[in-house]
Amino acid sequence: MPLYTLNINNNSFEVEVNKGTSLLWVLREHLGLTGTKYSCGIAQCGSCTIHIDQKPMRACILTVENFAMGQKILTIEGLSEKGEHPVQKAWIKTQAPQCGYCQSGQIMQAVALLKEKPKPSREEIKSYMNGILCRCGTYMRILEAIEIASEENSAIN
Amino acid sequence: MMRDTNINKSRREFLKSSTGVALFIGMSGLLPSIVSCRDSKKIEKTLEKHNITAWVRITEDGDITIYNPAAEMGQGSMTSLPIIFAEEMDAEWSKVKVEFSPQEVEIYGSEGWTPGSKLMFTVGSRITKSNFPLMRQSGAQARHILMYSAAKHWDVPLEELTTDKSVITHPKTKRSIPYGALIPFLKTPKHLPKYSLNELKKTEDFRLIGKEIPRVDIPDKVNGSAKFAGDLRMPDMLYGVLERGNLHGAKPSLENEQEILSIHGVISLLPFNYAIGVIANSLEVALDAKSKLKIKWSETDATNFNSQEIYNSYENIAKDASTGKIIREKGNVNIEQNTNFKTFVSDFKNDYVYHAQMEPLNIVVQVIPNQQRAEVWVGSQQGVDPKLGIPDLLGYPPENINIHLQYLGGGFGRRSMNDFVHEGVLMAKEVGPKPLKLLWTREDDIGYGAFRPLSLQRLKAVTGINGAILSLSHCIIGDGGNLVASGTRNDHYDIPNELVEWRETKHGIRLKHWRAVGHGPNKFAIECMLDEIAADQRIDPISLRKNLMQNSPRALATMKKVEEMSNWTETSSMDRAKGVGFVEHGSLGSGVCEISVNKATGEIKVHHFWVALDAGIIIQPDNVKAQIEGGIIMGMSSVLKEQITIEDGRVVQSNFHDYNLLRIQDIPETIETFLIPSNENPEGVGETATPMVACCIANAFLRLTGKHLRHLPFTPERVLDALNT
């Protein structure tokens, strides 16, 4: 099996897996970074959203060999030391999560949005977040949290 | 104190060592026990073996651990139950930590479905209601033990002591001691009081219940550290997956066993009578092997069944003169006809829907044959058997089965069915003592799902001379008994004659409770029928309901409140209309939504939702509001988008590309919830909002267009059809 070196959360990880293995399984099952969740496996729900070189992507459809060339991979575990990222704080303030399973993906997508567009309109938020499903129906609070984080945007970037 | 319970001294144990000190206050059935312990490892071990049972642990520095006996699937029990306990214990909340209790029903069970029975089962919105008395009693008893010890320590009468936020005070001598500092002086009372209701805190003295206390599970859910069962990894862990097909109950014949076994990393194949299991040393290998299985499937009872063509036959069943199984009868619906009476008959239909919990089913199990023992890490809604049927499955003693409850990535009724637990146990047994992680893919989760049944409700109402509703007949056609028949009670409407009957069909499709169960389809039918009558009589739908609710003041209050909140009497703009509905599911809820319809595309847009809720005493107001918001969104998703269809017995949908859930672009501008103040016992809130969505939308549609929506979901095609009738 080939050996891949991955740059995840500013650390270097080595992993020996078959070519074609999804980045999601590498993160979760081989490296123990389980904050990134599996839910659909076909990039329809966004529970596995991570950042590759600051862009939000669905880990379930990425294969490991294409992301072992020094790309910066960021997962929820690398977003902040203790959950103190402004987006995470806003998530706590609005008590957004219910079951919590989709929330890593929601947060990673929201962080990417505010990096791209620090002051998004409500419609822009909805459009950017539309790929991330939540079954518990926490969307109202997710929207509110992003607006709160956006207001404190000076702290981001 | 009403009654004393003797403490069984043989159960009392004092364990000591040189490290940390902990106090256990617990109950073993009716026999409480206290254990002071200095060996935390020993405590953990003893707890794990369930030799000691306990609700709360206090350390000398005042840290308090309270055990939560319920599953946490997003509904907030991990916080709300410990709040109730801490309220009566008078604990300092900032020092409270919460852990899942062991799954020991004799100790941690709350009252089940029959008086005196005990149950650990997170279903039917029963958790807050059933645990409220238990958590109060146990919390008050914990406080008593601490006060008893302080009284002995200071040699003063216990009655002279007061408590506040983890501190005991003797006002006469102006002495105080924090709970934690009492540990070296702990004494066991000879009797543990059983408190009567009037000896517990008065509602006006609550300082935790009813306050805005953040949920304890949320910080870990935003930093990625919250553990769901599928997140666990163990040394030497193997992976299991199953191919179950999408024809429910079909028997597999594997045609390429050798080819699969030759895949590097595949450990073994395990045939089930409805699936082929693959065990491999990595998840990716297991999934790869699963995709390569060549399986021939048998035909089943579901073969030839086409769900979207079945409704004609259901209408014929509804026409049959003979009555089905009587679910409920009140008065006599066969009232003598009068020429001034008017009869209304309508059919309401609903397609299958799927739970779509974001976390597909999974479990980690370690079976240790030579110890006759199993360790099970699972996100389960628990069960009538607190050991989830595993002792019978393995033939091991129940005390050797340790269920380690994990967070649930959504339940909605799916995780009260333990099929996936049994699969995981049987596969782990195959490779024991190595642990095994079983994962259902999303395709497995949908294709072999267990759905809310398809059904048809034929409602017949008769109104009298003055327009009053004299009778309501409700005939349900569908598979699944209570799954289709729940939610037909109209206890809060004064209708003198009612008949609810169920006519059974069978299609061989797996079925399961789905959030609010039969309330979804049945409230849709009942509440729409009321609006059809109101429209015919040209009276206001809320006025009609308020008249029916005259003898149910609590329900009436919710209806009046939602009328006010939604500015009901104010006319909406030309292209919008409001619709109303009422649901009882433990708590009582009246809802109003405002919608518009795109007449070109058939898309319905929900702009606002207002809900007035009476749930008795509210433990966590903001969390209740979150449940209502989530319930409305899930309701909108099912009503506007979701549809499982069956063709020739096979489930057509396979993932989120063809099973559509509501996305953030479709949410209303506002969802406003008002909680009616109350001192009544708490009632569940998780399933009251979801069933009000269908009727509110359909009733708004009727007022906007004069047309009826009577078939769930309201897809754009069906909306256009309705507009064109």
Short mmCIF file of N, CA and C in Angstrom, two decimals, chain B residues 49-50 104 368-376 385 387 389-403:
data_model
loop_
_atom_site.label_atom_id
_atom_site.label_comp_id
_atom_site.label_asym_id
_atom_site.label_seq_id
_atom_site.Cartn_x
_atom_site.Cartn_y
_atom_site.Cartn_z
N LYS B 49 -19.47 -2.12 36.69
CA LYS B 49 -20.04 -3.44 36.95
C LYS B 49 -21.43 -3.33 37.57
N HIS B 50 -21.83 -2.11 37.84
CA HIS B 50 -23.15 -1.86 38.40
C HIS B 50 -23.33 -2.44 39.79
N GLU B 104 -29.41 0.61 33.53
CA GLU B 104 -29.94 -0.27 34.57
C GLU B 104 -31.32 0.23 34.94
N ILE B 368 -16.76 -10.84 23.99
CA ILE B 368 -15.65 -11.58 24.59
C ILE B 368 -16.17 -12.95 25.02
N PRO B 369 -16.07 -13.92 24.12
CA PRO B 369 -16.74 -15.22 24.37
C PRO B 369 -16.29 -15.89 25.66
N ASN B 370 -14.97 -15.88 25.95
CA ASN B 370 -14.55 -16.65 27.12
C ASN B 370 -14.96 -16.02 28.44
N GLN B 371 -15.45 -14.78 28.37
CA GLN B 371 -16.00 -14.17 29.59
C GLN B 371 -17.52 -14.07 29.51
N GLN B 372 -18.09 -14.55 28.42
CA GLN B 372 -19.55 -14.43 28.21
C GLN B 372 -19.97 -12.97 28.38
N ARG B 373 -19.20 -12.07 27.77
CA ARG B 373 -19.39 -10.65 28.03
C ARG B 373 -19.40 -9.88 26.71
N ALA B 374 -20.14 -8.78 26.68
CA ALA B 374 -20.12 -7.90 25.51
C ALA B 374 -20.12 -6.44 25.95
N GLU B 375 -19.26 -5.64 25.28
CA GLU B 375 -19.23 -4.19 25.48
C GLU B 375 -19.81 -3.57 24.22
N VAL B 376 -20.77 -2.68 24.42
CA VAL B 376 -21.52 -2.16 23.28
C VAL B 376 -21.56 -0.63 23.34
N ASP B 385 -36.20 -3.61 26.70
CA ASP B 385 -35.08 -4.30 27.35
C ASP B 385 -33.91 -3.32 27.38
N LYS B 387 -30.99 -3.80 27.88
CA LYS B 387 -29.81 -4.41 27.26
C LYS B 387 -30.07 -4.71 25.78
N GLY B 389 -31.92 -6.44 23.95
CA GLY B 389 -32.12 -7.78 23.38
C GLY B 389 -30.84 -8.56 23.20
N ILE B 390 -29.72 -7.98 23.62
CA ILE B 390 -28.42 -8.64 23.38
C ILE B 390 -28.23 -9.91 24.23
N PRO B 391 -28.67 -9.91 25.49
CA PRO B 391 -28.49 -11.15 26.27
C PRO B 391 -29.12 -12.36 25.59
N ASP B 392 -30.33 -12.19 25.07
CA ASP B 392 -30.99 -13.31 24.39
C ASP B 392 -30.24 -13.70 23.13
N LEU B 393 -29.76 -12.68 22.43
CA LEU B 393 -29.09 -12.92 21.16
C LEU B 393 -27.80 -13.74 21.36
N LEU B 394 -27.07 -13.41 22.43
CA LEU B 394 -25.79 -14.08 22.66
C LEU B 394 -25.90 -15.24 23.64
N GLY B 395 -26.99 -15.30 24.39
CA GLY B 395 -27.10 -16.29 25.45
C GLY B 395 -26.17 -15.97 26.61
N TYR B 396 -25.84 -14.69 26.80
CA TYR B 396 -24.98 -14.26 27.91
C TYR B 396 -25.87 -13.65 29.00
N PRO B 397 -25.40 -13.65 30.25
CA PRO B 397 -26.19 -13.02 31.32
C PRO B 397 -26.31 -11.51 31.10
N PRO B 398 -27.47 -10.95 31.38
CA PRO B 398 -27.69 -9.51 31.16
C PRO B 398 -26.64 -8.65 31.84
N GLU B 399 -26.18 -9.08 33.04
CA GLU B 399 -25.21 -8.25 33.77
C GLU B 399 -23.85 -8.22 33.08
N ASN B 400 -23.66 -9.10 32.12
CA ASN B 400 -22.39 -9.10 31.37
C ASN B 400 -22.48 -8.30 30.07
N ILE B 401 -23.60 -7.67 29.86
CA ILE B 401 -23.77 -6.84 28.66
C ILE B 401 -23.70 -5.38 29.10
N ASN B 402 -22.67 -4.69 28.70
CA ASN B 402 -22.52 -3.29 29.09
C ASN B 402 -22.80 -2.37 27.92
N ILE B 403 -23.88 -1.62 28.07
CA ILE B 403 -24.27 -0.69 27.01
C ILE B 403 -23.67 0.68 27.35
#
